[in-house]
Amino acid sequence: MTSMASAGLLQQLQNEILEAVVRDAPLKTIAELVCMRAESLAPGVLCSILTVDAEGRVHPLAAPSLPASYSNALEGLRAGPCAGSCGTAAYRGEPVEVSDIQSDPLWAEYRALASAHGLRACWSSPIKARDGRVVGTFAFYYLEQRGPAEVERRIVEICVHLCAIAIEHDEAQSRIHQLAYYDTLTGLPNRVQLQDRAAAMLANRSRESTLSILHVDLDEFKCVNDTLGHRIGDLLLEAVARRLAATVGESAFLARLGSDEFAIAFISAEGRAAAGPLAERIITAIGEPFELDEQRVKVTASVGIASSEPDALELSELLRRAGMGLYAAQRDGGNTHRFFAPEMD
């Protein structure tokens, strides 16, 4: 391949990948495309892209020409000073060239795995974000003992750059989604996601089942902030979120509405009869003392309940009724639950 032809193909590769990033194509799709294009430009190589998480563990992202059993064996392995080519490159933050896997000490623990798949050499380069973090590795495997050719170095340079762009874009999209649909303090779904999920539950439930909304509010939470400080208040909200999640389980959808308010949506064939016992379990769980940064904090909770039976209610009305039930519970002294009743309206 002439240098002019190589440059043209590399430019084509770059344009194709950047276009896929702009289209918000899935990261895995982009990574597989990078691998396939790189392999077409460098015949005889097997391409692999791994991501590296915040704990330094590697996760296969794309390796279309490597056996799946090999890639699967790498899942969750920790980067380190002697972790093959990729794990070592991620640990050092610099390229690692191994021209003979059988004799190189970096591959001591993984030599048998590589040999079982006929892999004889591996050159891995770290993929770095703009802030210097290693977010992945890009590797060329060879079926013979050798190092990279000069043209391959240029291919890898371009591919590593494109992978960094794609991974950072994916991270940014994930952060946007997290901010849009999750509470930043507790990590729970927020009001927007509750409305989406509960609306879907309401629309898709069977005729015999009921959607219930439980609106939970901590009694006198302001006193905690005023007397113990906002830091303890935040720790309390995080602890309450964990305790609520453990209490309601996976059969219900839990969200934080804001401040000290939470909501639970769940479907039951037992109608509203199932909501009362759940509310009691929540009140009991929240009533147990919390140990927060050497502070013993005790709070209570009030719960308002509204169910879709017997009316075909809109979600907004169901949420409003749960809120009215909550206000009734608080008017009655708190630390209790109340179902919505028509006279509350």
mmCIF file of C-alpha atoms in Angstrom, residues 9-345:
data_model
loop_
_atom_site.group_PDB
_atom_site.id
_atom_site.type_symbol
_atom_site.label_atom_id
_atom_site.label_comp_id
_atom_site.label_asym_id
_atom_site.label_seq_id
_atom_site.Cartn_x
_atom_site.Cartn_y
_atom_site.Cartn_z
ATOM 1 C CA LEU A 9 -7.895 5.230 3.631
ATOM 2 C CA LEU A 10 -7.011 6.549 7.074
ATOM 3 C CA GLN A 11 -8.838 9.791 6.336
ATOM 4 C CA GLN A 12 -11.824 7.759 5.181
ATOM 5 C CA LEU A 13 -11.692 5.744 8.395
ATOM 6 C CA GLN A 14 -11.551 8.911 10.462
ATOM 7 C CA ASN A 15 -14.502 10.487 8.666
ATOM 8 C CA GLU A 16 -16.586 7.340 8.996
ATOM 9 C CA ILE A 17 -15.997 7.001 12.734
ATOM 10 C CA LEU A 18 -16.563 10.684 13.482
ATOM 11 C CA GLU A 19 -19.813 10.550 11.542
ATOM 12 C CA ALA A 20 -20.910 7.561 13.652
ATOM 13 C CA VAL A 21 -20.084 9.493 16.838
ATOM 14 C CA VAL A 22 -22.102 12.501 15.664
ATOM 15 C CA ARG A 23 -25.036 10.162 14.924
ATOM 16 C CA ASP A 24 -24.831 8.907 18.537
ATOM 17 C CA ALA A 25 -24.242 5.361 17.338
ATOM 18 C CA PRO A 26 -23.768 2.899 20.242
ATOM 19 C CA LEU A 27 -20.190 2.798 21.536
ATOM 20 C CA LYS A 28 -19.917 -0.943 20.870
ATOM 21 C CA THR A 29 -21.001 -0.429 17.251
ATOM 22 C CA ILE A 30 -18.362 2.269 16.777
ATOM 23 C CA ALA A 31 -15.664 0.121 18.396
ATOM 24 C CA GLU A 32 -16.457 -2.867 16.184
ATOM 25 C CA LEU A 33 -16.339 -0.619 13.129
ATOM 26 C CA VAL A 34 -12.917 0.724 14.172
ATOM 27 C CA CYS A 35 -11.614 -2.828 14.601
ATOM 28 C CA MET A 36 -12.903 -4.040 11.254
ATOM 29 C CA ARG A 37 -11.543 -1.017 9.390
ATOM 30 C CA ALA A 38 -8.172 -1.293 11.134
ATOM 31 C CA GLU A 39 -7.933 -4.997 10.262
ATOM 32 C CA SER A 40 -8.719 -4.244 6.626
ATOM 33 C CA LEU A 41 -5.864 -1.701 6.561
ATOM 34 C CA ALA A 42 -3.421 -4.022 8.347
ATOM 35 C CA PRO A 43 -3.939 -7.573 7.040
ATOM 36 C CA GLY A 44 -2.868 -10.291 9.454
ATOM 37 C CA VAL A 45 -3.681 -8.438 12.671
ATOM 38 C CA LEU A 46 -6.480 -9.136 15.133
ATOM 39 C CA CYS A 47 -7.824 -5.972 16.722
ATOM 40 C CA SER A 48 -9.156 -5.599 20.255
ATOM 41 C CA ILE A 49 -10.607 -2.659 22.196
ATOM 42 C CA LEU A 50 -11.090 -2.810 25.955
ATOM 43 C CA THR A 51 -12.557 -0.220 28.271
ATOM 44 C CA VAL A 52 -11.038 0.461 31.690
ATOM 45 C CA ASP A 53 -13.307 1.414 34.596
ATOM 46 C CA ALA A 54 -12.573 3.672 37.565
ATOM 47 C CA GLU A 55 -11.337 0.675 39.584
ATOM 48 C CA GLY A 56 -8.786 -0.260 36.938
ATOM 49 C CA ARG A 57 -10.650 -3.308 35.668
ATOM 50 C CA VAL A 58 -10.839 -4.067 31.963
ATOM 51 C CA HIS A 59 -13.970 -4.909 29.997
ATOM 52 C CA PRO A 60 -14.003 -6.203 26.403
ATOM 53 C CA LEU A 61 -15.733 -3.754 24.076
ATOM 54 C CA ALA A 62 -14.936 -5.047 20.587
ATOM 55 C CA ALA A 63 -12.777 -7.796 19.119
ATOM 56 C CA PRO A 64 -14.611 -9.120 16.056
ATOM 57 C CA SER A 65 -11.808 -11.436 14.927
ATOM 58 C CA LEU A 66 -10.725 -12.805 18.307
ATOM 59 C CA PRO A 67 -12.464 -15.894 19.734
ATOM 60 C CA ALA A 68 -15.283 -14.902 22.079
ATOM 61 C CA SER A 69 -13.911 -17.251 24.736
ATOM 62 C CA TYR A 70 -10.670 -15.274 24.801
ATOM 63 C CA SER A 71 -12.385 -11.903 25.180
ATOM 64 C CA ASN A 72 -14.754 -13.263 27.824
ATOM 65 C CA ALA A 73 -11.770 -14.467 29.875
ATOM 66 C CA LEU A 74 -10.536 -10.869 30.125
ATOM 67 C CA GLU A 75 -13.749 -9.502 31.629
ATOM 68 C CA GLY A 76 -13.134 -7.813 34.967
ATOM 69 C CA LEU A 77 -9.390 -8.477 35.129
ATOM 70 C CA ARG A 78 -7.474 -5.763 36.942
ATOM 71 C CA ALA A 79 -4.798 -3.726 35.175
ATOM 72 C CA GLY A 80 -1.365 -4.119 36.716
ATOM 73 C CA PRO A 81 2.410 -4.111 36.188
ATOM 74 C CA CYS A 82 2.388 -7.676 34.801
ATOM 75 C CA ALA A 83 -1.060 -8.070 33.247
ATOM 76 C CA GLY A 84 -0.291 -8.962 29.632
ATOM 77 C CA SER A 85 0.004 -6.219 27.063
ATOM 78 C CA CYS A 86 -3.377 -4.524 27.584
ATOM 79 C CA GLY A 87 -3.520 -4.684 31.370
ATOM 80 C CA THR A 88 0.039 -3.406 31.613
ATOM 81 C CA ALA A 89 -0.564 -0.625 29.075
ATOM 82 C CA ALA A 90 -3.609 0.484 31.075
ATOM 83 C CA TYR A 91 -1.584 0.395 34.295
ATOM 84 C CA ARG A 92 1.443 2.251 32.915
ATOM 85 C CA GLY A 93 -0.495 4.631 30.717
ATOM 86 C CA GLU A 94 1.908 3.968 27.849
ATOM 87 C CA PRO A 95 2.149 1.518 24.911
ATOM 88 C CA VAL A 96 3.413 -2.000 25.559
ATOM 89 C CA GLU A 97 4.941 -4.018 22.717
ATOM 90 C CA VAL A 98 5.354 -7.748 23.267
ATOM 91 C CA SER A 99 6.819 -9.479 20.228
ATOM 92 C CA ASP A 100 6.942 -12.930 21.869
ATOM 93 C CA ILE A 101 4.169 -13.765 24.323
ATOM 94 C CA GLN A 102 5.769 -17.127 25.149
ATOM 95 C CA SER A 103 8.910 -15.597 26.631
ATOM 96 C CA ASP A 104 7.804 -12.170 27.887
ATOM 97 C CA PRO A 105 7.323 -12.009 31.691
ATOM 98 C CA LEU A 106 4.401 -9.587 31.313
ATOM 99 C CA TRP A 107 2.375 -12.514 30.018
ATOM 100 C CA ALA A 108 3.370 -15.032 32.689
ATOM 101 C CA GLU A 109 -0.146 -15.393 34.117
ATOM 102 C CA TYR A 110 -1.924 -15.254 30.752
ATOM 103 C CA ARG A 111 0.473 -17.154 28.485
ATOM 104 C CA ALA A 112 -1.607 -20.335 28.452
ATOM 105 C CA LEU A 113 -4.731 -18.372 27.542
ATOM 106 C CA ALA A 114 -2.995 -16.707 24.599
ATOM 107 C CA SER A 115 -1.357 -19.939 23.423
ATOM 108 C CA ALA A 116 -4.668 -21.776 23.442
ATOM 109 C CA HIS A 117 -5.901 -19.325 20.800
ATOM 110 C CA GLY A 118 -2.707 -19.195 18.743
ATOM 111 C CA LEU A 119 -1.784 -15.653 19.789
ATOM 112 C CA ARG A 120 1.991 -15.081 19.578
ATOM 113 C CA ALA A 121 2.485 -11.311 19.947
ATOM 114 C CA CYS A 122 0.503 -8.307 21.133
ATOM 115 C CA TRP A 123 0.978 -4.552 20.936
ATOM 116 C CA SER A 124 -1.363 -2.513 23.128
ATOM 117 C CA SER A 125 -1.774 1.253 23.473
ATOM 118 C CA PRO A 126 -3.680 3.106 26.212
ATOM 119 C CA ILE A 127 -6.706 5.171 25.235
ATOM 120 C CA LYS A 128 -6.712 8.355 27.278
ATOM 121 C CA ALA A 129 -9.392 10.941 27.979
ATOM 122 C CA ARG A 130 -8.539 14.624 27.770
ATOM 123 C CA ASP A 131 -8.012 14.760 31.536
ATOM 124 C CA GLY A 132 -5.335 12.054 31.313
ATOM 125 C CA ARG A 133 -7.419 9.132 32.572
ATOM 126 C CA VAL A 134 -6.863 5.789 30.889
ATOM 127 C CA VAL A 135 -10.324 4.835 29.678
ATOM 128 C CA GLY A 136 -9.411 1.922 27.438
ATOM 129 C CA THR A 137 -6.795 0.081 25.414
ATOM 130 C CA PHE A 138 -6.395 -0.554 21.700
ATOM 131 C CA ALA A 139 -4.456 -3.690 20.759
ATOM 132 C CA PHE A 140 -3.110 -5.483 17.707
ATOM 133 C CA TYR A 141 -2.627 -9.238 18.186
ATOM 134 C CA TYR A 142 -0.436 -11.266 15.841
ATOM 135 C CA LEU A 143 -0.391 -14.966 15.028
ATOM 136 C CA GLU A 144 3.391 -14.886 14.676
ATOM 137 C CA GLN A 145 6.231 -13.499 16.744
ATOM 138 C CA ARG A 146 6.818 -9.952 15.559
ATOM 139 C CA GLY A 147 6.460 -6.286 16.364
ATOM 140 C CA PRO A 148 4.365 -3.616 14.622
ATOM 141 C CA ALA A 149 5.195 -2.358 11.144
ATOM 142 C CA GLU A 150 5.539 1.368 10.522
ATOM 143 C CA VAL A 151 2.232 1.625 8.667
ATOM 144 C CA GLU A 152 0.541 -0.096 11.603
ATOM 145 C CA ARG A 153 1.847 2.570 13.960
ATOM 146 C CA ARG A 154 0.039 5.246 11.971
ATOM 147 C CA ILE A 155 -3.159 3.168 11.901
ATOM 148 C CA VAL A 156 -3.033 2.703 15.659
ATOM 149 C CA GLU A 157 -2.344 6.392 16.256
ATOM 150 C CA ILE A 158 -5.508 7.316 14.362
ATOM 151 C CA CYS A 159 -7.608 4.551 15.923
ATOM 152 C CA VAL A 160 -6.564 5.388 19.491
ATOM 153 C CA HIS A 161 -7.521 9.020 18.894
ATOM 154 C CA LEU A 162 -10.907 8.024 17.455
ATOM 155 C CA CYS A 163 -11.564 5.613 20.324
ATOM 156 C CA ALA A 164 -10.824 8.343 22.857
ATOM 157 C CA ILE A 165 -13.346 10.632 21.151
ATOM 158 C CA ALA A 166 -15.994 7.885 21.040
ATOM 159 C CA ILE A 167 -15.523 6.801 24.672
ATOM 160 C CA GLU A 168 -15.578 10.363 25.988
ATOM 161 C CA HIS A 169 -18.697 11.087 23.936
ATOM 162 C CA ASP A 170 -20.348 8.003 25.408
ATOM 163 C CA GLU A 171 -19.380 9.119 28.920
ATOM 164 C CA ALA A 172 -20.859 12.562 28.260
ATOM 165 C CA GLN A 173 -24.112 11.043 26.997
ATOM 166 C CA SER A 174 -24.274 8.824 30.081
ATOM 167 C CA ARG A 175 -23.762 11.833 32.354
ATOM 168 C CA ILE A 176 -26.519 13.752 30.559
ATOM 169 C CA HIS A 177 -28.873 10.785 30.979
ATOM 170 C CA GLN A 178 -27.893 10.470 34.633
ATOM 171 C CA LEU A 179 -28.604 14.140 35.296
ATOM 172 C CA ALA A 180 -31.894 14.020 33.407
ATOM 173 C CA TYR A 181 -33.322 10.892 35.013
ATOM 174 C CA TYR A 182 -31.554 10.314 38.345
ATOM 175 C CA ASP A 183 -31.210 12.157 41.611
ATOM 176 C CA THR A 184 -27.615 13.289 42.119
ATOM 177 C CA LEU A 185 -27.564 12.766 45.907
ATOM 178 C CA THR A 186 -29.174 9.358 46.331
ATOM 179 C CA GLY A 187 -28.738 7.889 42.844
ATOM 180 C CA LEU A 188 -32.443 7.023 42.782
ATOM 181 C CA PRO A 189 -34.631 7.731 39.745
ATOM 182 C CA ASN A 190 -36.024 11.264 39.866
ATOM 183 C CA ARG A 191 -39.500 12.695 39.343
ATOM 184 C CA VAL A 192 -39.157 12.710 35.546
ATOM 185 C CA GLN A 193 -38.327 9.000 35.439
ATOM 186 C CA LEU A 194 -41.073 8.215 37.953
ATOM 187 C CA GLN A 195 -43.622 9.901 35.717
ATOM 188 C CA ASP A 196 -42.373 7.992 32.671
ATOM 189 C CA ARG A 197 -42.276 4.626 34.417
ATOM 190 C CA ALA A 198 -45.537 5.018 36.327
ATOM 191 C CA ALA A 199 -47.351 6.174 33.172
ATOM 192 C CA ALA A 200 -46.134 3.040 31.382
ATOM 193 C CA MET A 201 -47.198 0.863 34.334
ATOM 194 C CA LEU A 202 -50.617 2.504 34.338
ATOM 195 C CA ALA A 203 -51.078 2.062 30.598
ATOM 196 C CA ASN A 204 -49.883 -1.549 30.454
ATOM 197 C CA ARG A 205 -51.436 -3.026 33.584
ATOM 198 C CA SER A 206 -54.006 -5.786 33.260
ATOM 199 C CA ARG A 207 -57.672 -5.082 33.899
ATOM 200 C CA GLU A 208 -57.502 -7.003 37.180
ATOM 201 C CA SER A 209 -54.468 -5.165 38.579
ATOM 202 C CA THR A 210 -54.098 -1.819 40.312
ATOM 203 C CA LEU A 211 -51.364 0.800 40.237
ATOM 204 C CA SER A 212 -50.719 2.348 43.631
ATOM 205 C CA ILE A 213 -48.611 5.407 44.376
ATOM 206 C CA LEU A 214 -47.114 5.881 47.833
ATOM 207 C CA HIS A 215 -45.912 9.421 48.581
ATOM 208 C CA VAL A 216 -43.382 9.327 51.446
ATOM 209 C CA ASP A 217 -42.185 12.371 53.376
ATOM 210 C CA LEU A 218 -39.917 12.583 56.428
ATOM 211 C CA ASP A 219 -41.559 14.279 59.394
ATOM 212 C CA GLU A 220 -39.750 17.398 60.636
ATOM 213 C CA PHE A 221 -36.761 16.894 58.338
ATOM 214 C CA LYS A 222 -36.049 20.633 58.515
ATOM 215 C CA CYS A 223 -35.175 20.205 62.190
ATOM 216 C CA VAL A 224 -32.399 17.776 61.259
ATOM 217 C CA ASN A 225 -30.840 20.316 58.908
ATOM 218 C CA ASP A 226 -31.269 23.139 61.411
ATOM 219 C CA THR A 227 -29.832 21.313 64.417
ATOM 220 C CA LEU A 228 -27.298 18.897 62.929
ATOM 221 C CA GLY A 229 -26.373 20.646 59.679
ATOM 222 C CA HIS A 230 -26.956 19.983 56.012
ATOM 223 C CA ARG A 231 -24.173 17.414 55.797
ATOM 224 C CA ILE A 232 -25.961 15.136 58.274
ATOM 225 C CA GLY A 233 -29.196 15.924 56.450
ATOM 226 C CA ASP A 234 -27.703 14.693 53.177
ATOM 227 C CA LEU A 235 -26.301 11.573 54.853
ATOM 228 C CA LEU A 236 -29.750 10.915 56.286
ATOM 229 C CA LEU A 237 -31.403 11.189 52.864
ATOM 230 C CA GLU A 238 -28.868 8.756 51.391
ATOM 231 C CA ALA A 239 -29.477 6.314 54.246
ATOM 232 C CA VAL A 240 -33.259 6.674 53.923
ATOM 233 C CA ALA A 241 -32.984 5.943 50.182
ATOM 234 C CA ARG A 242 -31.039 2.737 50.875
ATOM 235 C CA ARG A 243 -33.488 1.653 53.564
ATOM 236 C CA LEU A 244 -36.479 2.351 51.321
ATOM 237 C CA ALA A 245 -34.900 0.374 48.475
ATOM 238 C CA ALA A 246 -34.341 -2.595 50.798
ATOM 239 C CA THR A 247 -37.930 -2.358 52.073
ATOM 240 C CA VAL A 248 -39.822 -2.078 48.785
ATOM 241 C CA GLY A 249 -37.625 -4.564 46.883
ATOM 242 C CA GLU A 250 -37.454 -4.982 43.133
ATOM 243 C CA SER A 251 -41.184 -5.399 42.571
ATOM 244 C CA ALA A 252 -41.801 -1.660 43.080
ATOM 245 C CA PHE A 253 -40.364 1.465 41.480
ATOM 246 C CA LEU A 254 -38.743 3.875 43.947
ATOM 247 C CA ALA A 255 -37.897 7.505 43.162
ATOM 248 C CA ARG A 256 -36.842 10.645 44.991
ATOM 249 C CA LEU A 257 -39.134 13.554 44.216
ATOM 250 C CA GLY A 258 -36.925 16.187 45.823
ATOM 251 C CA SER A 259 -35.933 17.415 49.300
ATOM 252 C CA ASP A 260 -37.114 14.723 51.754
ATOM 253 C CA GLU A 261 -39.896 13.352 49.548
ATOM 254 C CA PHE A 262 -39.919 9.922 47.913
ATOM 255 C CA ALA A 263 -42.477 7.992 45.886
ATOM 256 C CA ILE A 264 -43.118 4.317 45.229
ATOM 257 C CA ALA A 265 -45.175 2.977 42.329
ATOM 258 C CA PHE A 266 -46.214 -0.649 42.148
ATOM 259 C CA ILE A 267 -48.725 -2.922 40.456
ATOM 260 C CA SER A 268 -50.732 -5.414 42.467
ATOM 261 C CA ALA A 269 -53.541 -7.831 41.722
ATOM 262 C CA GLU A 270 -54.731 -7.324 45.316
ATOM 263 C CA GLY A 271 -55.731 -3.735 44.669
ATOM 264 C CA ARG A 272 -55.241 -1.104 47.332
ATOM 265 C CA ALA A 273 -55.179 -3.809 50.000
ATOM 266 C CA ALA A 274 -51.506 -4.394 49.226
ATOM 267 C CA ALA A 275 -50.548 -0.739 49.685
ATOM 268 C CA GLY A 276 -51.377 -0.414 53.388
ATOM 269 C CA PRO A 277 -49.004 -3.165 54.601
ATOM 270 C CA LEU A 278 -46.220 -1.775 52.410
ATOM 271 C CA ALA A 279 -46.738 1.685 53.890
ATOM 272 C CA GLU A 280 -46.548 0.213 57.398
ATOM 273 C CA ARG A 281 -43.284 -1.569 56.563
ATOM 274 C CA ILE A 282 -41.871 1.704 55.251
ATOM 275 C CA ILE A 283 -42.885 3.623 58.375
ATOM 276 C CA THR A 284 -41.365 0.929 60.605
ATOM 277 C CA ALA A 285 -38.123 0.833 58.627
ATOM 278 C CA ILE A 286 -37.669 4.609 58.634
ATOM 279 C CA GLY A 287 -38.490 4.757 62.351
ATOM 280 C CA GLU A 288 -35.393 2.726 63.243
ATOM 281 C CA PRO A 289 -32.493 4.999 64.341
ATOM 282 C CA PHE A 290 -29.794 5.951 61.821
ATOM 283 C CA GLU A 291 -26.095 6.059 62.756
ATOM 284 C CA LEU A 292 -24.625 8.908 60.704
ATOM 285 C CA ASP A 293 -21.048 10.083 61.177
ATOM 286 C CA GLU A 294 -21.136 9.245 64.897
ATOM 287 C CA GLN A 295 -24.553 10.915 65.194
ATOM 288 C CA ARG A 296 -27.596 8.907 66.184
ATOM 289 C CA VAL A 297 -30.555 10.308 64.253
ATOM 290 C CA LYS A 298 -34.164 9.244 64.650
ATOM 291 C CA VAL A 299 -36.908 10.388 62.300
ATOM 292 C CA THR A 300 -40.390 9.283 61.363
ATOM 293 C CA ALA A 301 -42.203 9.238 58.044
ATOM 294 C CA SER A 302 -45.700 9.892 56.768
ATOM 295 C CA VAL A 303 -47.159 8.133 53.727
ATOM 296 C CA GLY A 304 -50.015 9.097 51.432
ATOM 297 C CA ILE A 305 -51.552 6.439 49.183
ATOM 298 C CA ALA A 306 -53.642 6.614 46.030
ATOM 299 C CA SER A 307 -54.702 3.685 43.860
ATOM 300 C CA SER A 308 -56.059 3.503 40.340
ATOM 301 C CA GLU A 309 -59.065 1.469 41.415
ATOM 302 C CA PRO A 310 -61.921 1.796 40.824
ATOM 303 C CA ASP A 311 -61.441 4.802 38.547
ATOM 304 C CA ALA A 312 -59.467 4.988 35.310
ATOM 305 C CA LEU A 313 -57.280 7.868 36.506
ATOM 306 C CA GLU A 314 -54.616 9.848 34.742
ATOM 307 C CA LEU A 315 -51.203 9.578 36.354
ATOM 308 C CA SER A 316 -51.161 13.269 37.280
ATOM 309 C CA GLU A 317 -54.391 12.816 39.219
ATOM 310 C CA LEU A 318 -53.063 9.701 40.925
ATOM 311 C CA LEU A 319 -49.947 11.592 42.054
ATOM 312 C CA ARG A 320 -52.066 14.504 43.256
ATOM 313 C CA ARG A 321 -54.278 12.202 45.306
ATOM 314 C CA ALA A 322 -51.260 10.501 46.881
ATOM 315 C CA GLY A 323 -50.021 13.943 47.882
ATOM 316 C CA MET A 324 -53.377 14.755 49.503
ATOM 317 C CA GLY A 325 -53.209 11.484 51.426
ATOM 318 C CA LEU A 326 -49.746 12.498 52.636
ATOM 319 C CA TYR A 327 -50.991 15.875 53.867
ATOM 320 C CA ALA A 328 -53.788 14.120 55.750
ATOM 321 C CA ALA A 329 -51.261 11.786 57.435
ATOM 322 C CA GLN A 330 -49.148 14.760 58.470
ATOM 323 C CA ARG A 331 -52.180 16.650 59.805
ATOM 324 C CA ASP A 332 -52.928 13.636 61.974
ATOM 325 C CA GLY A 333 -49.515 13.901 63.627
ATOM 326 C CA GLY A 334 -47.273 12.033 61.177
ATOM 327 C CA ASN A 335 -45.631 8.637 61.557
ATOM 328 C CA THR A 336 -48.677 7.091 59.891
ATOM 329 C CA HIS A 337 -50.269 6.523 56.483
ATOM 330 C CA ARG A 338 -53.535 7.633 54.937
ATOM 331 C CA PHE A 339 -55.358 6.584 51.801
ATOM 332 C CA PHE A 340 -56.841 9.283 49.624
ATOM 333 C CA ALA A 341 -60.536 9.760 50.333
ATOM 334 C CA PRO A 342 -62.967 11.897 48.320
ATOM 335 C CA GLU A 343 -63.615 14.196 51.276
ATOM 336 C CA MET A 344 -59.946 15.262 51.138
ATOM 337 C CA ASP A 345 -60.533 16.865 47.755
#
